[in-house]
Coordinates of C-alpha atoms and ligand atoms in Angstrom, one line a residue:
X110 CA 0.0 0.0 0.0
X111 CA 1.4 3.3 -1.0
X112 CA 2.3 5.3 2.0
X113 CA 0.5 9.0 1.7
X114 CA 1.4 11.9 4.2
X115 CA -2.3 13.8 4.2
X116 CA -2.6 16.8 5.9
X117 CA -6.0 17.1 8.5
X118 CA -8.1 18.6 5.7
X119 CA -7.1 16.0 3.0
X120 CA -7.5 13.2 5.3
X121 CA -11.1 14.6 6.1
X122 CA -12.0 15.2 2.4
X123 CA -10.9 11.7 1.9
X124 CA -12.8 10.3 4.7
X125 CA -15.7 12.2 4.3
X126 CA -18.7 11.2 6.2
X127 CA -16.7 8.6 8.2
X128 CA -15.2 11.5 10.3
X129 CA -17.0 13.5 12.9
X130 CA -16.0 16.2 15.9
X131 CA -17.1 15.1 19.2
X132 CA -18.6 17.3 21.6
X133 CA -15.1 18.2 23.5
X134 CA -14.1 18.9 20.0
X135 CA -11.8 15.6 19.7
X136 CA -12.5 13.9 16.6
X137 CA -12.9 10.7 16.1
X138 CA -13.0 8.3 13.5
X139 CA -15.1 5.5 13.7
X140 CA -14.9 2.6 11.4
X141 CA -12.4 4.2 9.1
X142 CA -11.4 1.4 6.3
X143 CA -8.3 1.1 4.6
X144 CA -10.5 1.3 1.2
X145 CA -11.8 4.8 2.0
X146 CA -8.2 5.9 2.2
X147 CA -6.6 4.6 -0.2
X148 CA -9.3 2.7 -2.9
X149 CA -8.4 -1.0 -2.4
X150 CA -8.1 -3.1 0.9
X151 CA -8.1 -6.4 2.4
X152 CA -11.4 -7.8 3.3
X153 CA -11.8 -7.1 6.9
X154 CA -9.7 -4.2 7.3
X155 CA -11.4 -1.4 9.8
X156 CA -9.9 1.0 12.3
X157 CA -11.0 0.6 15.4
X158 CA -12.4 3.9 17.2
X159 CA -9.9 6.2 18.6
X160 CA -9.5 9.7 19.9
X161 CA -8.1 12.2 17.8
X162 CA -7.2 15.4 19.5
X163 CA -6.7 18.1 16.9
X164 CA -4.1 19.7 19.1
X165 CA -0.5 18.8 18.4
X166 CA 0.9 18.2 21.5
X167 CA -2.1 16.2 22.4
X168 CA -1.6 12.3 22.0
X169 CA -3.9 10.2 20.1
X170 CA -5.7 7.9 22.4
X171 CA -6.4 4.2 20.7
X172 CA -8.8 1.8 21.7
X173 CA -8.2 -0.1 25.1
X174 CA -7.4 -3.8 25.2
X175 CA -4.9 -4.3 28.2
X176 CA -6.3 -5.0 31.3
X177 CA -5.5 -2.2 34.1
X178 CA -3.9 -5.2 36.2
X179 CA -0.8 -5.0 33.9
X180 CA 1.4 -1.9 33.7
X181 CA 0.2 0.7 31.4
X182 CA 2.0 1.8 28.3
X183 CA 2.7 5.5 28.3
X184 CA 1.0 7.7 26.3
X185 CA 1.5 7.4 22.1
X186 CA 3.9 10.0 21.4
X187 CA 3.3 13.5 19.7
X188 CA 6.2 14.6 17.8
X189 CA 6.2 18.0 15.8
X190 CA 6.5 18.0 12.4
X191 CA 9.7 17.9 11.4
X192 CA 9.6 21.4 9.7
X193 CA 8.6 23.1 13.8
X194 CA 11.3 21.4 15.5
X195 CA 14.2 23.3 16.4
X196 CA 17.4 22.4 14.7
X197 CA 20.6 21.2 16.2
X198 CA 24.2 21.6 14.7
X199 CA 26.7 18.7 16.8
X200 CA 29.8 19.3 17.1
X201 CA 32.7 16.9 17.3
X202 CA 31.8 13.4 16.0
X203 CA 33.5 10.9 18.7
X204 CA 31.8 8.0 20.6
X205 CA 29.3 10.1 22.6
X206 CA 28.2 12.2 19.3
X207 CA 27.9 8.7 17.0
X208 CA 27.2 6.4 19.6
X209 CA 24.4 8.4 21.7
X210 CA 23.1 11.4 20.5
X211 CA 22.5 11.1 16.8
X212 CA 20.1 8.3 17.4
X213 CA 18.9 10.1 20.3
X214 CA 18.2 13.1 17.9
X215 CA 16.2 11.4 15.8
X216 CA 13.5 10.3 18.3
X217 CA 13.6 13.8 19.5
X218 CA 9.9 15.2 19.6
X219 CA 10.9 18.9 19.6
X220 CA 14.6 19.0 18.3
X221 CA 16.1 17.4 14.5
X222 CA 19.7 17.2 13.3
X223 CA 20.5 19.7 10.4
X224 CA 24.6 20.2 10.4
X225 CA 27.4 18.2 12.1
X226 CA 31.0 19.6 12.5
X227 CA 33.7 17.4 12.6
X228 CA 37.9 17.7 12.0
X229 CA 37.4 14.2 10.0
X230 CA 35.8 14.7 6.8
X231 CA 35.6 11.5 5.4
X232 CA 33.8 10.3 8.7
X233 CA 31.1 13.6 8.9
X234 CA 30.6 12.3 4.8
X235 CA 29.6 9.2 6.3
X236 CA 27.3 10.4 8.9
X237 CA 25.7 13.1 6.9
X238 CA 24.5 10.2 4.8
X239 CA 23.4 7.8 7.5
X240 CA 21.4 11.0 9.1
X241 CA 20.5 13.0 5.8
X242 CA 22.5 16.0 6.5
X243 CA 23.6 18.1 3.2
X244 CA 27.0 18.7 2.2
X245 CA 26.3 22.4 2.8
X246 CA 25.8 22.0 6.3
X247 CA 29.2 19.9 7.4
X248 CA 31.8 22.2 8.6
X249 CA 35.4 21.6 9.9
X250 CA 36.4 23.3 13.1
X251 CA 37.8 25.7 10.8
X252 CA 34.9 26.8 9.1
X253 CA 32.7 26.7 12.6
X254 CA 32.1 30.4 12.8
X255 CA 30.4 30.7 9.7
X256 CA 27.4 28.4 10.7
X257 CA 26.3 32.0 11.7
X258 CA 25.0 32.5 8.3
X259 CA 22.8 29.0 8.2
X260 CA 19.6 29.4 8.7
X261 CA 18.6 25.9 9.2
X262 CA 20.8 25.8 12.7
X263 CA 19.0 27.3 16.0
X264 CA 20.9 25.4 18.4
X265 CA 24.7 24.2 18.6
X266 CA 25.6 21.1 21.0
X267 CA 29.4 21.1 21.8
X268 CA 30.3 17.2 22.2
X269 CA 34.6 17.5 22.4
X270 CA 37.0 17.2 25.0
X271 CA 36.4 18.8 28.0
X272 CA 39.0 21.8 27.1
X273 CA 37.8 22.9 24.4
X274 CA 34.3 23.4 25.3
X275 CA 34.8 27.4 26.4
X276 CA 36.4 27.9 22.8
X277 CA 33.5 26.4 20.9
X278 CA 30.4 28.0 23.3
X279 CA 32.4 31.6 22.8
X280 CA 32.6 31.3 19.4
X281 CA 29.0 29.5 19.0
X282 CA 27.5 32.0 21.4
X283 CA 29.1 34.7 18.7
X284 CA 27.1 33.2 15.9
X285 CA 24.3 33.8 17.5
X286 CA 22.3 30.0 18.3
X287 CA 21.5 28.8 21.6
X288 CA 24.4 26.4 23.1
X289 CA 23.9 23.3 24.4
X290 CA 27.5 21.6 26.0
X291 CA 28.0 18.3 27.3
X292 CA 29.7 17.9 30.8
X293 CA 31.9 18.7 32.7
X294 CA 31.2 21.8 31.4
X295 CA 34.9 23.0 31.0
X296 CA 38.3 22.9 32.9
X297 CA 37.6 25.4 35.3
X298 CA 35.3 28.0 37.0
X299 CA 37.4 30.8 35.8
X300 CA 36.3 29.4 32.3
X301 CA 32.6 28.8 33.2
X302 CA 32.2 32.8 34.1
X303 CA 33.8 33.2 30.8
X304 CA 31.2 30.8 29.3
X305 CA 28.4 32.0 30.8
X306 CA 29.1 35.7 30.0
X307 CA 29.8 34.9 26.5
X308 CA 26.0 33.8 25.9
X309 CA 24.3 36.3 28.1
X310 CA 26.4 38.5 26.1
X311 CA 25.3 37.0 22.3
X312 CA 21.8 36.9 24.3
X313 CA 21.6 33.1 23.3
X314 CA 20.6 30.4 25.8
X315 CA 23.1 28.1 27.1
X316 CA 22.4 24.8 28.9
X317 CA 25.0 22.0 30.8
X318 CA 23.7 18.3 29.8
X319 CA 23.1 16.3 33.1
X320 CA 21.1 14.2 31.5
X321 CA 20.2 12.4 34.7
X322 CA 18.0 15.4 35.8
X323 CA 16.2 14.6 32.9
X324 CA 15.8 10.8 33.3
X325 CA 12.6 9.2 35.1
X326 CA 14.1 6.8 37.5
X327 CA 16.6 9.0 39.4
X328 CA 13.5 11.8 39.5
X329 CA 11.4 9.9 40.5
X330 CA 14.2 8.8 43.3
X331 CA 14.3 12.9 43.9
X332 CA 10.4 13.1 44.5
X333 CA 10.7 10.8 47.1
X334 CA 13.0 12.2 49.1
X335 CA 11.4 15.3 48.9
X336 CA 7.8 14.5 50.1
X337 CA 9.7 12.3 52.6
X338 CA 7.9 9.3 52.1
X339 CA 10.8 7.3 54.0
X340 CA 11.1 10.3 56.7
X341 CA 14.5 12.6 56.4
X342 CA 17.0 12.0 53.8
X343 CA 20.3 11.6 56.3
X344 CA 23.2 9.8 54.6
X345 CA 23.5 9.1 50.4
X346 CA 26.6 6.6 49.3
X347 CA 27.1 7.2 46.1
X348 CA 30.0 6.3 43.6
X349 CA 30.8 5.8 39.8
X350 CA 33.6 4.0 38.3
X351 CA 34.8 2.4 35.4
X352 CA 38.0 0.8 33.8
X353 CA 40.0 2.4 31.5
X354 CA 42.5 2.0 28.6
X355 CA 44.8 4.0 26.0
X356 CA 46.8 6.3 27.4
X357 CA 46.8 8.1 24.1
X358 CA 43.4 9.1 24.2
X359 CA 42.6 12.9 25.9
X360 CA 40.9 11.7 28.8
X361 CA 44.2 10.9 30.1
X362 CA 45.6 14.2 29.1
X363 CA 45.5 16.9 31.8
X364 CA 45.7 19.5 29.7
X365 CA 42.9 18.2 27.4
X366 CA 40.5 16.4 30.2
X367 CA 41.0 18.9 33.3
X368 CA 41.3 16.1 35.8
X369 CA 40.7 12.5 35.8
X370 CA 38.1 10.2 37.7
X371 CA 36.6 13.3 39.1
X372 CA 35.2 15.6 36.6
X373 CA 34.3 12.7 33.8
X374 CA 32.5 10.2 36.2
X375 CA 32.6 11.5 40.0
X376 CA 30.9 14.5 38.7
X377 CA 27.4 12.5 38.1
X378 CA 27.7 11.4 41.6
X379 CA 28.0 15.6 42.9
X380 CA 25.9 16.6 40.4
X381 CA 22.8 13.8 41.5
X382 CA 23.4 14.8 44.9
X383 CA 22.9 18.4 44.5
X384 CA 20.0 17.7 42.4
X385 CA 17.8 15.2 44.7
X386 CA 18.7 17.1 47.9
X387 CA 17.9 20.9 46.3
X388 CA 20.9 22.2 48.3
X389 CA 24.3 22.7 48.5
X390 CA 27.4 21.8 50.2
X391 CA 28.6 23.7 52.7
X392 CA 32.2 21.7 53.4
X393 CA 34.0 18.6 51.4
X394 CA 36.7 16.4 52.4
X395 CA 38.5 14.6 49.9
X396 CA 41.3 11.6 49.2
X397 CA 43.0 11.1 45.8
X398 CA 45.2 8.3 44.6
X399 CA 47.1 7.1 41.4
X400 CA 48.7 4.0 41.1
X401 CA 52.3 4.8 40.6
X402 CA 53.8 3.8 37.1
X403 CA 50.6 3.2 35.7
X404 CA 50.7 5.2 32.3
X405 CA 46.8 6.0 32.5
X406 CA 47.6 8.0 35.4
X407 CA 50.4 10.0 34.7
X408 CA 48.2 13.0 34.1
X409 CA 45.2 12.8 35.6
X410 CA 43.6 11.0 39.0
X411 CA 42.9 7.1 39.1
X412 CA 40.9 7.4 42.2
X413 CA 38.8 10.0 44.3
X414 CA 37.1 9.8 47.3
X415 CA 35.3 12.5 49.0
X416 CA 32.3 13.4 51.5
X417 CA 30.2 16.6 51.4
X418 CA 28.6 18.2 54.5
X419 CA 24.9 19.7 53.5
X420 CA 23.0 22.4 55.8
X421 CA 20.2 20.0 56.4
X422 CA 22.7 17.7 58.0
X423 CA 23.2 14.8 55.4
X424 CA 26.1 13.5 54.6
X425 CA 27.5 12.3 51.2
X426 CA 30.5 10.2 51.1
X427 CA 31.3 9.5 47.1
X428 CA 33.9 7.8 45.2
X429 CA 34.9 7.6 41.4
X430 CA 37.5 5.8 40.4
X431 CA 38.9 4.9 36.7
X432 CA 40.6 1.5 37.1
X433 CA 38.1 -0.9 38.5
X434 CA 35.2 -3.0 37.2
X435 CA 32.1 -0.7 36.1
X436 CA 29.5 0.0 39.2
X437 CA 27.3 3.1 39.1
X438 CA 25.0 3.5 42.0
X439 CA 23.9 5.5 45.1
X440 CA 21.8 4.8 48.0
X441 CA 19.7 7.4 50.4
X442 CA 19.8 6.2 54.0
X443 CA 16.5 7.9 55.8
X444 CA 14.8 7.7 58.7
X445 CA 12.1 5.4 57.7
X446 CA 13.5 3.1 55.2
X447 CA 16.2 3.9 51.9
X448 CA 16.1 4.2 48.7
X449 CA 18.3 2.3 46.3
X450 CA 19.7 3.5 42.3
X451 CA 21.5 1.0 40.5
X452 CA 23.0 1.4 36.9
X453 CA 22.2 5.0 38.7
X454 CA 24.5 7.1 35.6
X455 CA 24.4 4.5 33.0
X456 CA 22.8 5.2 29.4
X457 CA 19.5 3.2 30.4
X458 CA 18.6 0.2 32.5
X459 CA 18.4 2.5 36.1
X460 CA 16.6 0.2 38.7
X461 CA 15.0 1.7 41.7
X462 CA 14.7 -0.1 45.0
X463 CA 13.7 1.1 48.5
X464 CA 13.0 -1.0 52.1
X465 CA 10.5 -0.1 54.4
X466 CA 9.9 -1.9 57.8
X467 CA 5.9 -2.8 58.2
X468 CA 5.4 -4.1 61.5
X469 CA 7.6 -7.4 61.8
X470 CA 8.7 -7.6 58.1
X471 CA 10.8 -5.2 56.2
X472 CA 8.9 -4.5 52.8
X473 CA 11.4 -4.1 49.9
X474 CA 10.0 -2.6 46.5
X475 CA 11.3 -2.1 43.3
X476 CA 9.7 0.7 41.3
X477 CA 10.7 0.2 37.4
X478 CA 9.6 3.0 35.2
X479 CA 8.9 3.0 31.8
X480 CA 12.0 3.5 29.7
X481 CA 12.9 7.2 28.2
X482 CA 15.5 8.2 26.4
X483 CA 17.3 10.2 28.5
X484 CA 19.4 12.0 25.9
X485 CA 16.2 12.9 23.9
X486 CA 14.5 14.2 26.9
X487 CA 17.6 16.5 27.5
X488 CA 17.6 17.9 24.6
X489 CA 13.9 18.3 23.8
X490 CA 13.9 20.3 27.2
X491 CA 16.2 22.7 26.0
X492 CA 14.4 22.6 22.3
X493 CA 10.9 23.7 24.5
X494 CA 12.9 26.7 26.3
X495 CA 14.1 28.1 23.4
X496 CA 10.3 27.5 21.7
X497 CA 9.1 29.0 24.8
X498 CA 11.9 31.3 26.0
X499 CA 12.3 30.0 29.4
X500 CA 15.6 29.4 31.0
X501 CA 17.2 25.9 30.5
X502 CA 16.4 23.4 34.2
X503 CA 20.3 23.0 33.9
X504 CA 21.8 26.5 32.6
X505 CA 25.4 27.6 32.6
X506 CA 25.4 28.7 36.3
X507 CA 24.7 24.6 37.4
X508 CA 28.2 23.4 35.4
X509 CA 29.4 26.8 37.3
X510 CA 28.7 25.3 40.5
X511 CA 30.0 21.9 39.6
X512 CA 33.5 23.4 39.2
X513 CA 33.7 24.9 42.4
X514 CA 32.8 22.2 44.5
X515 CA 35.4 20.3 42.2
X516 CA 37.9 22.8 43.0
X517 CA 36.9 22.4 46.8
X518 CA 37.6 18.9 45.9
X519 CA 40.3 18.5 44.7
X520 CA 42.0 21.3 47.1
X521 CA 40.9 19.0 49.7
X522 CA 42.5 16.2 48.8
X523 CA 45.9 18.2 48.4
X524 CA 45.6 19.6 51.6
X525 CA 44.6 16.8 53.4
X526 CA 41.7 18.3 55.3
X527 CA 38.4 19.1 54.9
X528 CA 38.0 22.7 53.0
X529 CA 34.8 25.3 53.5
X530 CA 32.4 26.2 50.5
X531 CA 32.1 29.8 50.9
X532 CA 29.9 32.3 48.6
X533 CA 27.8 29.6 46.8
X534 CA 25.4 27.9 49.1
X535 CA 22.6 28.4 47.5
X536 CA 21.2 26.4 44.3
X537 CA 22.2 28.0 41.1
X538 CA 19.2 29.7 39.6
X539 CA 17.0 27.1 37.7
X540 CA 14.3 27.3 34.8
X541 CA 10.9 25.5 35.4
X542 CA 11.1 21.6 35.5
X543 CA 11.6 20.1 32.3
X544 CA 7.8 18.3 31.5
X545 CA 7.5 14.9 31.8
X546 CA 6.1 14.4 28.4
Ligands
NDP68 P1 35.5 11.1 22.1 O1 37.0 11.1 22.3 O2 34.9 9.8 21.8 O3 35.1 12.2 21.0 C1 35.5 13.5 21.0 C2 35.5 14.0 19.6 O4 35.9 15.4 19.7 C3 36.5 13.4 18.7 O5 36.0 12.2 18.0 C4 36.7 14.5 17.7 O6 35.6 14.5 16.7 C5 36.6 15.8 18.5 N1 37.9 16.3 18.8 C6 38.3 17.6 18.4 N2 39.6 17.8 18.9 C7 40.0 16.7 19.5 C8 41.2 16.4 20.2 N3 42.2 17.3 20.3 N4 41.3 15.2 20.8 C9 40.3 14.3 20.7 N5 39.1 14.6 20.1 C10 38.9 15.8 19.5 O7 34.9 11.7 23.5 P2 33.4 11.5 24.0 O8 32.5 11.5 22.9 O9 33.4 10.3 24.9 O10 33.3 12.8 25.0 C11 33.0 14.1 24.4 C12 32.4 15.0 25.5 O11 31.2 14.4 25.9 C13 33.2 15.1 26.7 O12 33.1 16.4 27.3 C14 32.7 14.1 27.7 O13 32.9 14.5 29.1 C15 31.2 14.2 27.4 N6 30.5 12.9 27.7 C16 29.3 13.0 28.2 C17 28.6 11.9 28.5 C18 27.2 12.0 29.0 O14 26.6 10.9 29.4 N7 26.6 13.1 29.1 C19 29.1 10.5 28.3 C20 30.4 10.6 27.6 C21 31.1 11.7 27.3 P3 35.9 14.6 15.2 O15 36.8 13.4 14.9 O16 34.5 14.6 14.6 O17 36.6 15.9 14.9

């Protein structure tokens, strides 16, 4: 059957009497056959009713046949057409880029890919035709600044090493789209000031992706705590590690990377913390250690370990380290009961647990989401601020914050003693929460 993309009034002149408003003005189309749309059809064939709201963002409801006993599938989804999503330009085509965000991209409900930037030109050739992206809009790190002039870019995302991020926002910033950069977001505070002042400058929008304050399992986590359905939040234990290889590659390059286990991987356990508690440190206390004569960690940190003091009183002791088997999780000792994240930073696959005593037995629950991407959700949030001019959930001044508790950090753990937080206590200013469409 030839495949036909009708607009509303077509597919109503087709249907004819077939279609009809209902009273809340949702139409709905009630026996709808594949012969009416198209002229020739199966025996049989009939759509089964279904609510059509003729708002965009509004999903299409189909006909019920699961019972309520199982777990409900979410809502159908209600992408924009292609031509009112905003359009993203990525920028440095390496394993996160290729691996993560194209496909993210195009799932995206709000957000499309129109331009990639790359210093490898026979691998952006490649990419621009697995993704549809015309010769016109691949540039080479040299050619960057003139994306200024191409009007099918609104946003650029900055996905290369860590140092180079301030370059490419100052100079993205100048070209007038909205900047999206991953984490950390540079090397230093100095250079997130620099960042930061650059886009307010430019009067573009510039957002930090933690994708995990975009990702249902570790929100839902953060609702918890809040309404302190397992009493007062007192102690979290959180850490994220991983083994690494290739001393070659920047990550292992201090002047490329900024650090080591702390700003690539710890960060996610900082960041989290900040983010389900709602405040900030007020001290930190930190060890590091390097394995001495390993090349990996010539540079840059193997191991950190480090506990944060919060005004409410809870305690955070963390770890990241670079050289063991891969474990990403945090638990939230409270009063009542905790509450468990495992796979807490990974890409997908999060699992939430919490215990509860209820009389003589101790209840233990597991509370499993359905799956989002978390990368598309990132990025469609920042798509809807810039639709909607509101200020990104995780703006510049978040990354800002990041970097001096890392400092703290890190100052810490070459001290040996437990180093104040002075002149930041409170939470960076925030946009509204992202919505959970
Ligand atoms: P990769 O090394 O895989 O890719 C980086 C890309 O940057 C390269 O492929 C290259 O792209 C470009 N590049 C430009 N200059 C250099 C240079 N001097 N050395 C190396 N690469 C260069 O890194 P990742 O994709 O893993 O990380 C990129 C960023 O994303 C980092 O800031 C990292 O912290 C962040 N990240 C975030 C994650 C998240 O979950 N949010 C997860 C992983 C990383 P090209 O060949 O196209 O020029």
């Amino acid at each position: 059957m030839e495949n036909k993309n009708l607009s509303r009034k077509e597919f109503l002149s087709i249907t004819g009497k077939t279609a009809a408003i209902g009273a809340a003005g949702t139409l709905s189309l009630n026996a709808l056959t594949a012969t009416d749309l198209f002229g020739q059809a199966p025996s049989k064939t009939a759509s089964p009713p279904a609510s059509i709201p003729p708002q965009q963002d509004e999903p299409i409801v189909l006909e019920k046949w699961k019972s309520d006993v199982d777990q409900q599938s979410g809502p159908t989804p209600t992408p924009l057409p292609p031509g009112s999503r905003i359009r993203y330009a990525v920028v440095g085509l390496g394993h996160l880029a290729l691996e993560e965000i194209l496909p993210a991209l195009s799932t995206c409900k709000k957000s499309r890919l129109t331009a990639l930037v790359s210093g490898s030109p026979d691998k952006m050739q490649k990419v621009a035709a697995q993704y549809g992206i015309k010769p016109e809009n691949c540039y080479s790190y040299q050619t960057y600044d003139q994306l200024k002039n191409n009007t099918e870019v609104d946003v650029i995302y900055i996905v290369l090493p860590n140092a180079l991020h301030k370059e490419y926002v100052i100079r993205g910033a100048k070209t007038g789209k909205h900047i999206l950069c991953e984490k950390p977001m540079a090397t230093s505070s100095k250079e997130c000031e620099e960042m930061i002042a650059a886009c307010r400058n430019s009067n573009v929008k510039l957002m930090i992706a933690y994708r995990i304050q975009y990702e249902p399992h570790n929100r839902k986590l953060r609702e918890l705590v809040k309404d302190r359905t397992f009493g007062l939040a007192k102690v979290i234990e959180a850490s994220n590690a991983q083994s690494s290889a290739n001393p070659a590659h920047w990550r292992f390059k201090k002047a490329l990377a900024g650090g080591g286990a702390l700003p690539d991987i710890g960060l996610y356990c900082l960041n989290t913390n900040r983010f389900i508690l709602g405040e900030e440190p007020t001290e930190v206390f930190a060890y590091q250690y390097s394995t001495p004569g390993n090349p990996l960690f010539k540079e840059v940190e193997e191991l950190i370990s480090w506990q944060m003091r919060f005004p409410s009183g809870v305690i955070a002791s963390c770890s990241s380290d670079y050289n063991v088997h891969e474990s990403r999780r945090y638990r939230v000792l409270c009063e009542k009961g905790w509450l468990n994240m495992d796979k807490a930073y990974a890409y997908k696959g999060q699992k939430l647990t919490t215990a509860k005593a209820d009389g003589m037995m101790e209840k233990h629950e597991e509370i499993s989401l359905a799956e989002k991407n978390q990368f598309a959700a990132e990025i469609d949030h920042f798509s809807d601020c810039i639709m909607h001019n509101k200020t990104p959930f995780t703006p510049g001044e978040e990354g800002l914050q990041d970097h001096l508790l890392m400092e703290a950090i890190y100052q810490s753990a070459r001290a040996g003693k437990p180093v104040k937080i002075s002149g930041q206590n409170k939470p960076p200013q925030r946009g509204p929460e992202p919505k959970a469409d």
